[in-house]
PDB file of C-alpha atoms in Angstrom:
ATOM      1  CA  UNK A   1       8.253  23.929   8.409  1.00  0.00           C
ATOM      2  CA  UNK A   2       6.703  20.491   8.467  1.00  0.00           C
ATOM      3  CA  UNK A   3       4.276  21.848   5.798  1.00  0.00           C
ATOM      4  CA  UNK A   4       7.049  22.544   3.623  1.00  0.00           C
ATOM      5  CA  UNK A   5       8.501  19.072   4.174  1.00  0.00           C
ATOM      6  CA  UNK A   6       5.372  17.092   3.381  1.00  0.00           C
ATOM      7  CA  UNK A   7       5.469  18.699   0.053  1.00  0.00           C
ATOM      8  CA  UNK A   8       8.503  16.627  -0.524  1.00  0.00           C
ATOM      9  CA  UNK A   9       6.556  14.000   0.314  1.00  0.00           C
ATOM     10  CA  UNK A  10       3.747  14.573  -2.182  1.00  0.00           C
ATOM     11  CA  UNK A  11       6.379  14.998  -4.990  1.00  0.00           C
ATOM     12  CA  UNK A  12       7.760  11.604  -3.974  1.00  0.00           C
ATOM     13  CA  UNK A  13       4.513  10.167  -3.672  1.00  0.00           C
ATOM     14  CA  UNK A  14       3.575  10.686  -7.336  1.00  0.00           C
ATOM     15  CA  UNK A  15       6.898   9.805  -8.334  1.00  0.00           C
ATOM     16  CA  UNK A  16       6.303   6.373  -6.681  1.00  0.00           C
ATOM     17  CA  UNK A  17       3.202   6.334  -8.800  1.00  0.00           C
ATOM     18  CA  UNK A  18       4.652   7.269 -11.548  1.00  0.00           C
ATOM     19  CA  UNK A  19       7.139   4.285 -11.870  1.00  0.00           C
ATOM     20  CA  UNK A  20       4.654   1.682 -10.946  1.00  0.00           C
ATOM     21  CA  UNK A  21       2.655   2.965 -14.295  1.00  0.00           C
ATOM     22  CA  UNK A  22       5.563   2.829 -16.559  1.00  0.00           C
ATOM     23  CA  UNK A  23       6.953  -0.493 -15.919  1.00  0.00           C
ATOM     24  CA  UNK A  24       3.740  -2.738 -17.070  1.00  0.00           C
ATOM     25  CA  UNK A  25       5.624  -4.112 -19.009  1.00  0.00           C
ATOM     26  CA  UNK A  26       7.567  -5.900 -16.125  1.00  0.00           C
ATOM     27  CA  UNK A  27       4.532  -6.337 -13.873  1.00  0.00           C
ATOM     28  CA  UNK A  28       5.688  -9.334 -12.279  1.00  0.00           C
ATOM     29  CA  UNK A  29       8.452  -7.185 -10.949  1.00  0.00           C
ATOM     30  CA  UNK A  30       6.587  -3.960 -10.403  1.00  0.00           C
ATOM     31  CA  UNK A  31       4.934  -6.758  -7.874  1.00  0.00           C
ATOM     32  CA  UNK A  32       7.936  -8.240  -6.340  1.00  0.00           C
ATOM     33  CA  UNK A  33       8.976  -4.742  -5.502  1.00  0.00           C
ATOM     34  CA  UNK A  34       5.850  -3.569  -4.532  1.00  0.00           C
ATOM     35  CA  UNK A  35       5.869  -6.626  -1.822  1.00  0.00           C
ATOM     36  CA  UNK A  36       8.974  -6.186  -0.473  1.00  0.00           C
ATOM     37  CA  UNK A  37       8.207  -2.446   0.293  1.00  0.00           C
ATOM     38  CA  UNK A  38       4.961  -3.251   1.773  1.00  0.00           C
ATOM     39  CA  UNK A  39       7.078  -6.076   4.113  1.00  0.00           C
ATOM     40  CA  UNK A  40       9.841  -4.092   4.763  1.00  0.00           C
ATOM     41  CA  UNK A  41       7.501  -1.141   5.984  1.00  0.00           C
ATOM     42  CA  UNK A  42       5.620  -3.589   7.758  1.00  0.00           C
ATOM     43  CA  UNK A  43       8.282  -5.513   9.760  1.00  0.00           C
ATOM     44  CA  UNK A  44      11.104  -2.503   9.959  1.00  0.00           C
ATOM     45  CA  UNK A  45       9.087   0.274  10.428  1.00  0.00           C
ATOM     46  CA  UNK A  46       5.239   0.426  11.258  1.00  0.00           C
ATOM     47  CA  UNK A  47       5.655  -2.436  13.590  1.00  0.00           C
ATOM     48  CA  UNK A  48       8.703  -1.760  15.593  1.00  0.00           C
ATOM     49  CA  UNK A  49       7.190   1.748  16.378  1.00  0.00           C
ATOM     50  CA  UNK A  50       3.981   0.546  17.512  1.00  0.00           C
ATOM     51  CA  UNK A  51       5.719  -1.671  20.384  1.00  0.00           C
ATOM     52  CA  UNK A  52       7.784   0.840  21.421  1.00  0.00           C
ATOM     53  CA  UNK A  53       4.967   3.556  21.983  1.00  0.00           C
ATOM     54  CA  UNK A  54       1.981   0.847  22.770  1.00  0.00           C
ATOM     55  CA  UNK A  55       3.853  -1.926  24.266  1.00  0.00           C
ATOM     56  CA  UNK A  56       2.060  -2.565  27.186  1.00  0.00           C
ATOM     57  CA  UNK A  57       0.071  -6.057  27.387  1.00  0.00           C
ATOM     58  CA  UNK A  58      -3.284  -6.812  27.734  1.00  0.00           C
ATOM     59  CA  UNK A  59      -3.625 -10.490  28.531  1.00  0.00           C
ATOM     60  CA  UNK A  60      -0.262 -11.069  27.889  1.00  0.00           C
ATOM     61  CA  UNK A  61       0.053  -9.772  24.531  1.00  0.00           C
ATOM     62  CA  UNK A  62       1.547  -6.292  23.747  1.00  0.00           C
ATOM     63  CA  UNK A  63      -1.130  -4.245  22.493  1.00  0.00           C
ATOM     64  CA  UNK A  64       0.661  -3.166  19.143  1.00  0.00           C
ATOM     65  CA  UNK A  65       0.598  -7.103  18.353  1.00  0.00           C
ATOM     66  CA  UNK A  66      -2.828  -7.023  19.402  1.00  0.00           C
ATOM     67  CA  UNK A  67      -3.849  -5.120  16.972  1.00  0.00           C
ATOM     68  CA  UNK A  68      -1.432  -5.524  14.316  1.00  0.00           C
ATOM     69  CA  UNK A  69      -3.240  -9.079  14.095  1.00  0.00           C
ATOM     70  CA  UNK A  70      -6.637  -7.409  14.238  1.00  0.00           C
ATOM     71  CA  UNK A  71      -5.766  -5.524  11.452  1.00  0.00           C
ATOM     72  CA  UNK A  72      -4.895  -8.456   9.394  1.00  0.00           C
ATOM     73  CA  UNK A  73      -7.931 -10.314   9.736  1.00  0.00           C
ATOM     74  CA  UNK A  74     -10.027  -6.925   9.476  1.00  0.00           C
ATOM     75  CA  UNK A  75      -8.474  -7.359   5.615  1.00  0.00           C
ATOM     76  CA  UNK A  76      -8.917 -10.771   5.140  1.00  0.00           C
ATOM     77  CA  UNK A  77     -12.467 -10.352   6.337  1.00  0.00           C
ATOM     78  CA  UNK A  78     -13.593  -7.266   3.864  1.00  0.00           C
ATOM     79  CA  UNK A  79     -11.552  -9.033   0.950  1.00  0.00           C
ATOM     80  CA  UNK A  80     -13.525 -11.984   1.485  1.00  0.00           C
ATOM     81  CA  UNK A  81     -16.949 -10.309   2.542  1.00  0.00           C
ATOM     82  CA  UNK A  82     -16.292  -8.229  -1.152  1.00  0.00           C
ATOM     83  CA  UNK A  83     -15.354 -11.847  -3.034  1.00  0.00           C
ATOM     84  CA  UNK A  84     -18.665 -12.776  -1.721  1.00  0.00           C
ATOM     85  CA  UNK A  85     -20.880  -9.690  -2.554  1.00  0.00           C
ATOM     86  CA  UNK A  86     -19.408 -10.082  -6.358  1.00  0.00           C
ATOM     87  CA  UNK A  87     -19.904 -13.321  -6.475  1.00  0.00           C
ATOM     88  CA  UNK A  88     -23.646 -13.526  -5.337  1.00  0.00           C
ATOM     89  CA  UNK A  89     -23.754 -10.927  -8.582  1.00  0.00           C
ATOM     90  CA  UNK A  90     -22.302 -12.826 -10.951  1.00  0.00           C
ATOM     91  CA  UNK A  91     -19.139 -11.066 -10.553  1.00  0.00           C
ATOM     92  CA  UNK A  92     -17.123 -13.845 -11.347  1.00  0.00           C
ATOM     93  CA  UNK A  93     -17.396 -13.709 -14.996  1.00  0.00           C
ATOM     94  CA  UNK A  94     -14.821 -11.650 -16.929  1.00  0.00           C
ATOM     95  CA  UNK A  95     -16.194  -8.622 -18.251  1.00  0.00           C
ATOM     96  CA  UNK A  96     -14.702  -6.886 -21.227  1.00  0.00           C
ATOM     97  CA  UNK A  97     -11.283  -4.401 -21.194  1.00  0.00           C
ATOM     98  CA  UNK A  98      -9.278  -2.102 -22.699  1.00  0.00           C
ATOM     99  CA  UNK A  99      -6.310  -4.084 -24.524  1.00  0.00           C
ATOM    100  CA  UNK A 100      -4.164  -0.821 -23.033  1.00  0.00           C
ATOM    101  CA  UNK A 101      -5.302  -1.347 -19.795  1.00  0.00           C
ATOM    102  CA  UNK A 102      -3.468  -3.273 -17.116  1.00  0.00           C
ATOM    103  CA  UNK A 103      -5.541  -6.701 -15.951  1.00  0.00           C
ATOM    104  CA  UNK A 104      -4.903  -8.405 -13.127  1.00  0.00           C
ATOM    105  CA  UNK A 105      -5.593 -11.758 -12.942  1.00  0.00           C
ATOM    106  CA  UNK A 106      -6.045 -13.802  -9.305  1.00  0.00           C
ATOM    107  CA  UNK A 107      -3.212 -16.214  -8.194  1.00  0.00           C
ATOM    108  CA  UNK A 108      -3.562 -19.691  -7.637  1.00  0.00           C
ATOM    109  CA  UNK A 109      -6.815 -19.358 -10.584  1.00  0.00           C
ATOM    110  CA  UNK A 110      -5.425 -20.631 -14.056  1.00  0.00           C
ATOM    111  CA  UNK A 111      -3.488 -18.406 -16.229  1.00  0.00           C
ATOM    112  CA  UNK A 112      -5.789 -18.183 -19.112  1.00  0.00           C
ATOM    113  CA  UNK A 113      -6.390 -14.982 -20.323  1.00  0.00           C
ATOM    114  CA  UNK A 114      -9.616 -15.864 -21.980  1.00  0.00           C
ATOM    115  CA  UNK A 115     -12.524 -13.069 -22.709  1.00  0.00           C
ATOM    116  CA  UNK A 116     -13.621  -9.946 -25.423  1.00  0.00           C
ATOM    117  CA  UNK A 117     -11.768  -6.552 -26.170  1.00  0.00           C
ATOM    118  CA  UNK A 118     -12.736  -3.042 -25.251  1.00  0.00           C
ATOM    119  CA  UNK A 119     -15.866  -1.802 -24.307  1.00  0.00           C
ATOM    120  CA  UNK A 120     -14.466   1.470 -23.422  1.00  0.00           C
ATOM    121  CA  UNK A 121     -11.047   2.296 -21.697  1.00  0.00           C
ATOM    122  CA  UNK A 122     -12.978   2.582 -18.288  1.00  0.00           C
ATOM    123  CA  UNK A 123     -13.507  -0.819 -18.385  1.00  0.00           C
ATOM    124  CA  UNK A 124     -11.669  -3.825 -16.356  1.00  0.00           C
ATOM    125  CA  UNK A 125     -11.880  -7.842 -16.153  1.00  0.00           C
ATOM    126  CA  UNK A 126     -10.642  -9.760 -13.160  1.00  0.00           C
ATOM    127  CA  UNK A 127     -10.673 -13.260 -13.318  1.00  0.00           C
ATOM    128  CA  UNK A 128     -10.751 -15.941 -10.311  1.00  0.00           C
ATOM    129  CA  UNK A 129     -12.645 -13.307  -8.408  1.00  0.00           C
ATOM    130  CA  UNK A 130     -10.694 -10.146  -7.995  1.00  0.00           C
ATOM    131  CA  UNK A 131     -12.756  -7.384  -6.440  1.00  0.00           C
ATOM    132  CA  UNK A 132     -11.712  -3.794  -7.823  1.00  0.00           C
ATOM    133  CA  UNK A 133     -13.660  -2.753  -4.829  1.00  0.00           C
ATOM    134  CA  UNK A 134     -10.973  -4.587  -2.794  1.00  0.00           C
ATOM    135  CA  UNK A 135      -7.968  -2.315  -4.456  1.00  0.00           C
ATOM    136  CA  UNK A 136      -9.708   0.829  -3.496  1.00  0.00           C
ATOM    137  CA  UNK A 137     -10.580  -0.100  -0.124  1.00  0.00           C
ATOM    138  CA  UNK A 138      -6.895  -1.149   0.270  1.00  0.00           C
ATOM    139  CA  UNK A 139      -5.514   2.330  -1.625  1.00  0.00           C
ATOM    140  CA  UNK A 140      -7.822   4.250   0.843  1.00  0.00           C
ATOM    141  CA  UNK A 141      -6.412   2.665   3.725  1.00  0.00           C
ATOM    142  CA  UNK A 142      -2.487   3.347   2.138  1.00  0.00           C
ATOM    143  CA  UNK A 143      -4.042   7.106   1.951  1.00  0.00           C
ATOM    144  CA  UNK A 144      -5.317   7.198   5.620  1.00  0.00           C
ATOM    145  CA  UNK A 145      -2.020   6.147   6.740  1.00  0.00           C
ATOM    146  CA  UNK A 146      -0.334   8.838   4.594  1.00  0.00           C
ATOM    147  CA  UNK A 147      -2.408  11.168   6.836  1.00  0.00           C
ATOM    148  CA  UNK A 148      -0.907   9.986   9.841  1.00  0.00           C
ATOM    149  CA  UNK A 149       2.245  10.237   8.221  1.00  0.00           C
ATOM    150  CA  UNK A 150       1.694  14.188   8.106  1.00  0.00           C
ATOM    151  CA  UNK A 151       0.451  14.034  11.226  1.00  0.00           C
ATOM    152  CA  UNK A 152       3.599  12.519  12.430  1.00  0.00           C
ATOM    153  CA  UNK A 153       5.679  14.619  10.681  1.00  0.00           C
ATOM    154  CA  UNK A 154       4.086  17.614  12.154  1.00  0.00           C
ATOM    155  CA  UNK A 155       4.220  16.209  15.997  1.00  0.00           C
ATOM    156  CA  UNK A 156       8.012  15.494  15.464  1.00  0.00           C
ATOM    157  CA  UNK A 157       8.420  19.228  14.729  1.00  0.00           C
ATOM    158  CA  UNK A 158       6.557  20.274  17.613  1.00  0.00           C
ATOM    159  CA  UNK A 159       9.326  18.214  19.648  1.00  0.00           C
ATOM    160  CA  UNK A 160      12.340  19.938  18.032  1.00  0.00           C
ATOM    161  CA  UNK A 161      14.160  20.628  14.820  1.00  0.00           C
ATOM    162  CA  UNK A 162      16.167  16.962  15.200  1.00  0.00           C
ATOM    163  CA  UNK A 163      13.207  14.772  15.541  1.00  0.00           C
ATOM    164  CA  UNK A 164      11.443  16.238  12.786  1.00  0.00           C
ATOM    165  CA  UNK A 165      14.277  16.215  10.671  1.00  0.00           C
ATOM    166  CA  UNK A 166      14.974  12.710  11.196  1.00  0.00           C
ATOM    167  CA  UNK A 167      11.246  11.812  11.070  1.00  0.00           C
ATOM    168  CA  UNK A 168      10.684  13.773   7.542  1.00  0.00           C
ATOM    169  CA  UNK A 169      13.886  11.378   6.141  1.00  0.00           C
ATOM    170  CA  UNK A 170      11.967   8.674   6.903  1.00  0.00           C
ATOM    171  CA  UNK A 171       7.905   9.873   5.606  1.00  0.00           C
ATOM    172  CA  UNK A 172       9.922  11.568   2.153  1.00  0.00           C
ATOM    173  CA  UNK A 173      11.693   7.918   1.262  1.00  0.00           C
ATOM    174  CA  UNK A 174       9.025   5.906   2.211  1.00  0.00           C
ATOM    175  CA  UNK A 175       6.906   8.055   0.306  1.00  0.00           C
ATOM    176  CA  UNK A 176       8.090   6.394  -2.925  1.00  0.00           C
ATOM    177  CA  UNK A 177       7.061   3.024  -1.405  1.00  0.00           C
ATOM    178  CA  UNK A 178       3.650   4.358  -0.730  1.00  0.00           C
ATOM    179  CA  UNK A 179       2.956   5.840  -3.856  1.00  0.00           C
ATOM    180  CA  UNK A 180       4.428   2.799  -5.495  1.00  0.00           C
ATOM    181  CA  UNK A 181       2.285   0.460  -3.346  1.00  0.00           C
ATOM    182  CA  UNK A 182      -1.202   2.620  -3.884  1.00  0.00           C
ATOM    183  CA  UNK A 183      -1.187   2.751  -7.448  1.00  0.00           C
ATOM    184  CA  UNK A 184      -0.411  -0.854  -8.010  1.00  0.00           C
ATOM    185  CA  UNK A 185      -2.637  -2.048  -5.034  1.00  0.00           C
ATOM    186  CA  UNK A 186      -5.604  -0.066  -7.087  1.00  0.00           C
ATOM    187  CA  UNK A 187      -4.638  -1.339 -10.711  1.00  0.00           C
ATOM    188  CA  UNK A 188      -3.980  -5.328  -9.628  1.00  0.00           C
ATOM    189  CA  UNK A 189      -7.352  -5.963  -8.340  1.00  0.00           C
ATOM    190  CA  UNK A 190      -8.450  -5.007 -11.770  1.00  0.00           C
ATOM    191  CA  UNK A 191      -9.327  -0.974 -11.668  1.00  0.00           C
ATOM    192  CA  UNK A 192      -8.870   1.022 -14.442  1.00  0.00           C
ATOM    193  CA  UNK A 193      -5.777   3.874 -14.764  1.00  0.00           C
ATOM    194  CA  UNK A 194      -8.146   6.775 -14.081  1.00  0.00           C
ATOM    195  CA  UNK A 195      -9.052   5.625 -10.487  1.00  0.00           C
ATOM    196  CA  UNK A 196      -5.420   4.557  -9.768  1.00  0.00           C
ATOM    197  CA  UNK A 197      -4.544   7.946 -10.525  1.00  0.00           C
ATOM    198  CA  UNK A 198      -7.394   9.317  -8.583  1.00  0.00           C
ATOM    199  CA  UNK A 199      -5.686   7.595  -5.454  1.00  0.00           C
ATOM    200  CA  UNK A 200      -2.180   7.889  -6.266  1.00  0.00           C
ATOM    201  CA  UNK A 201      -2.676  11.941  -6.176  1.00  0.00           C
ATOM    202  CA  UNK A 202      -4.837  11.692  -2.796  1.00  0.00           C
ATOM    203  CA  UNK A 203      -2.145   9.626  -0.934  1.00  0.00           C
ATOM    204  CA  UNK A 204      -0.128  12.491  -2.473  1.00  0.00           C
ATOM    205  CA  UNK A 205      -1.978  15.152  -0.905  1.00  0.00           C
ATOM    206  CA  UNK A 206      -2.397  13.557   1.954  1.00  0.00           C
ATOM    207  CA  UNK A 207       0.590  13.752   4.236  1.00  0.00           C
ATOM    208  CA  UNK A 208       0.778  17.650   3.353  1.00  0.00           C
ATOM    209  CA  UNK A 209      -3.050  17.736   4.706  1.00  0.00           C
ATOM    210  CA  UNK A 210      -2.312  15.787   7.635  1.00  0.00           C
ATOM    211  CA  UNK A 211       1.261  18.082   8.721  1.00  0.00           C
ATOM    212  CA  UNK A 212      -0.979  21.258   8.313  1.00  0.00           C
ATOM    213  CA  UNK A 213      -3.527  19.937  10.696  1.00  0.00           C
ATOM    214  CA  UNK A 214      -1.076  19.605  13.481  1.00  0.00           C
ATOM    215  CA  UNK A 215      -1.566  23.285  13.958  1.00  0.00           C
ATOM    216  CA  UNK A 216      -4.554  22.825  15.513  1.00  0.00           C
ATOM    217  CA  UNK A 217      -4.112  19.498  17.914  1.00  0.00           C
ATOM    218  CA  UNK A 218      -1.262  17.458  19.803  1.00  0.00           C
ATOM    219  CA  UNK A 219      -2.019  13.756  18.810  1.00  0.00           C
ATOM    220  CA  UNK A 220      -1.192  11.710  22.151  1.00  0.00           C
ATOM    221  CA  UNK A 221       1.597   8.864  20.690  1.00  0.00           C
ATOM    222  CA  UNK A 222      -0.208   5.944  22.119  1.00  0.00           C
ATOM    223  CA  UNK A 223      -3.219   6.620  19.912  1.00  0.00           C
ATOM    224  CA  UNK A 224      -0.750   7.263  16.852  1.00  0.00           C
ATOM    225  CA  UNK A 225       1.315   3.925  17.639  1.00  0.00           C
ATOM    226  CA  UNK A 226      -2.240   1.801  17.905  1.00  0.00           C
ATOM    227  CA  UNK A 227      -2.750   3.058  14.628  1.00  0.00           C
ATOM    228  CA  UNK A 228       0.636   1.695  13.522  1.00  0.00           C
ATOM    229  CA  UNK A 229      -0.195  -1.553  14.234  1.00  0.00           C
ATOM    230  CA  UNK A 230      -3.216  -2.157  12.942  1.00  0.00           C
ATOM    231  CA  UNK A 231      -2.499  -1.013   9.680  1.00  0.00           C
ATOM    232  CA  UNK A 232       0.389  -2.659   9.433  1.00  0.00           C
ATOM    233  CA  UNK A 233      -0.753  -5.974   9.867  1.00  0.00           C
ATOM    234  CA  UNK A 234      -3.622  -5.144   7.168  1.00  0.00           C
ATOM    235  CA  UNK A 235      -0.717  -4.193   4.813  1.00  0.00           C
ATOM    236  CA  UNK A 236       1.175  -7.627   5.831  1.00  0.00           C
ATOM    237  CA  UNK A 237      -2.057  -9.338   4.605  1.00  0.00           C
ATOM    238  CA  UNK A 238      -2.188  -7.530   1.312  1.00  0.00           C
ATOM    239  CA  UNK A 239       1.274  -8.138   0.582  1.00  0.00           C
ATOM    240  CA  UNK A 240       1.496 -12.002   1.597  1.00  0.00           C
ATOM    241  CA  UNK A 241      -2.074 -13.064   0.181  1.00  0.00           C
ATOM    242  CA  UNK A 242      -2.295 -10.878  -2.396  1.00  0.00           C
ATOM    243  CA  UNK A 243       0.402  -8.832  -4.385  1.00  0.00           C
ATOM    244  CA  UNK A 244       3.220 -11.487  -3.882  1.00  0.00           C
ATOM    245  CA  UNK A 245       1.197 -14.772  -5.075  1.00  0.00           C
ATOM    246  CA  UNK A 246       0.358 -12.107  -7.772  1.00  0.00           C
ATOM    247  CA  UNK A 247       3.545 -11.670  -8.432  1.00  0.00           C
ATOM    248  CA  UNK A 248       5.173 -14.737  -8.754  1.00  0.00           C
ATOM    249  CA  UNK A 249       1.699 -16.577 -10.236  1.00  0.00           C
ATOM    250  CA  UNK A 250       3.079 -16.304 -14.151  1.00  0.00           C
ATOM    251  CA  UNK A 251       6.623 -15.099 -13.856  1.00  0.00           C
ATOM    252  CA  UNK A 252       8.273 -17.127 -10.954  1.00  0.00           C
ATOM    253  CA  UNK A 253      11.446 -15.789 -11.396  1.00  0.00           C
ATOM    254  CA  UNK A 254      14.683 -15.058  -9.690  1.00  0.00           C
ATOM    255  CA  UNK A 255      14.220 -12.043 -10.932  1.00  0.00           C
ATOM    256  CA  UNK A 256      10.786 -11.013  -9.239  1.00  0.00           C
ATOM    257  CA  UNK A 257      12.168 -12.565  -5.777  1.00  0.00           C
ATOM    258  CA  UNK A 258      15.404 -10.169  -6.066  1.00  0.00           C
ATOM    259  CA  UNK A 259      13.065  -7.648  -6.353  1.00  0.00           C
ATOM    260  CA  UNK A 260      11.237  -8.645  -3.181  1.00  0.00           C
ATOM    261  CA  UNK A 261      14.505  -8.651  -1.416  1.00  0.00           C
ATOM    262  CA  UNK A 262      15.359  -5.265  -2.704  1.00  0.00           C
ATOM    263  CA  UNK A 263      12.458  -3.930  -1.922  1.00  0.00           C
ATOM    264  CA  UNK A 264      12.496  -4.878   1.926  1.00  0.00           C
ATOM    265  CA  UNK A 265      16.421  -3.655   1.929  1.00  0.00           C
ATOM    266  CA  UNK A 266      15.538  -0.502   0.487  1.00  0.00           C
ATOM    267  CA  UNK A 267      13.001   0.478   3.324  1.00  0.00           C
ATOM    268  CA  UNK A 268      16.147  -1.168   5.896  1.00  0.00           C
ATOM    269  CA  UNK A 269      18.222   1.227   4.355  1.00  0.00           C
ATOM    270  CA  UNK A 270      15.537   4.146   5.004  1.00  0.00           C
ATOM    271  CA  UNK A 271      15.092   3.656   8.485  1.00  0.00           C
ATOM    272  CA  UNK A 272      18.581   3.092   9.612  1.00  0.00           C
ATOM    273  CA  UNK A 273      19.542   6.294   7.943  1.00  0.00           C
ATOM    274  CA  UNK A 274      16.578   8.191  10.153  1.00  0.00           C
ATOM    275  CA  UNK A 275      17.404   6.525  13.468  1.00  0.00           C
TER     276      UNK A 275
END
């Protein structure tokens, strides 16, 4: 049964995806959005879990907190540790692109949108030092978690029909956010379509792999809820030093801030229907 579920999951996934591809046109909202899922998943969902299944303290400090810091400045280190790497390489300099191709240019850097045309369609520029390497490290960790989404699913089953019910409204909406969030998270840091794709269809796959596997193990909840919280707080970095400054860096509109709101309601919405 929970098999069957995830694959409602994968088809959400890519439709997720599918909608952050078609709106580039309005990619300064495409990036509101996208950070308002990511904070609404965060704060309303990931985190509040992880206290209430690792919430005892070490030193004083819950260990879901704990971590869910650790995993923020486990991003902010490999983002910078990458900036670094491309930069010792002359990384810095734009490179040539696709005119089709999405480019994603660094907040906070100057707006210009200076450099040649098309090499080839696999090609990307980034500009104030935006690491491609960065998006796929961050689209690998939005497909790890979809794992552990299966793998959820799976261990609410094993409980009873109700949990697992109310567990697979949850993974199937927030689904869209993920599939949303790992497509644009690979294309802003300046990666061409054919890798977004590439990870768009293995977060798809993903929480259908991770479900199946449940078969074969009972994951203990205080290992699942550690989890939780450190990728949540590398998500909360993502989304507050990265897609949001992105967001609002040429467009800073009311527009791309209602999005941001909507976005955070929307996964509000999602998990007060599934408690």
């Amino acid at each position: 049964m929970a098999v069957f579920v995830a694959l409602g999951a994968f088809l959400m996934t890519l439709f997720g995806g599918w909608t952050a591809q078609r709106v580039t046109d309005r990619r300064h909202l495409v990036l509101g959005l996208a950070g308002g899922l990511m904070l609404g998943v965060v704060g309303l969902d990931l985190l509040p879990e992880a206290m209430r299944a690792a919430g005892h303290e070490i030193f004083g400090v819950p260990q879901a907190l704990l971590l869910f810091v650790g995993g923020f400045l486990v991003a902010h280190l490999v983002e910078r540790l990458l900036a670094v790497r491309q930069a010792s390489h002359g990384g810095d300099r734009p490179a040539a692109t696709s005119s089709r191709e999405p480019v994603a240019y660094a907040s906070g850097h100057g707006g210009g949108r200076d450099g040649g045309h098309g090499s080839g369609p696999g090609a990307v520029r980034t500009t104030g030092g935006r690491v491609p390497e960065v998006g796929l490290t961050a689209a690998a960790a939005m497909v790890g978690h979809s794992v552990m989404d299966g793998i959820a699913l799976g261990a609410a089953f094993q409980v009873g029909e109700a949990m697992g019910a109310a567990v697979a409204l949850a993974v199937i909406a927030h689904d869209f956010a993920d599939g949303f969030n790992t497509y644009t998270l690979t294309s802003v840091y300046g990666n061409d379509r054919r890798r977004a794709v590439v990870m768009l269809v293995a977060d798809a796959i993903a929480p259908v792999l991770g479900a199946a596997s449940t078969v074969l193990f009972t994951l203990p909840q205080e290992a699942l809820a550690s989890y939780l919280g450190f990728f949540g707080g590398g998500l909360l970095y993502l989304a507050a030093a990265e897609i949001l400054p992105e967001a609002h860096h040429e467009h800073p509109a009311r527009s791309t801030l209602l999005c941001t709101v909507l976005g955070a309601a929307f996964i509000w919405l999602v998990v007060g229907l599934a408690a």
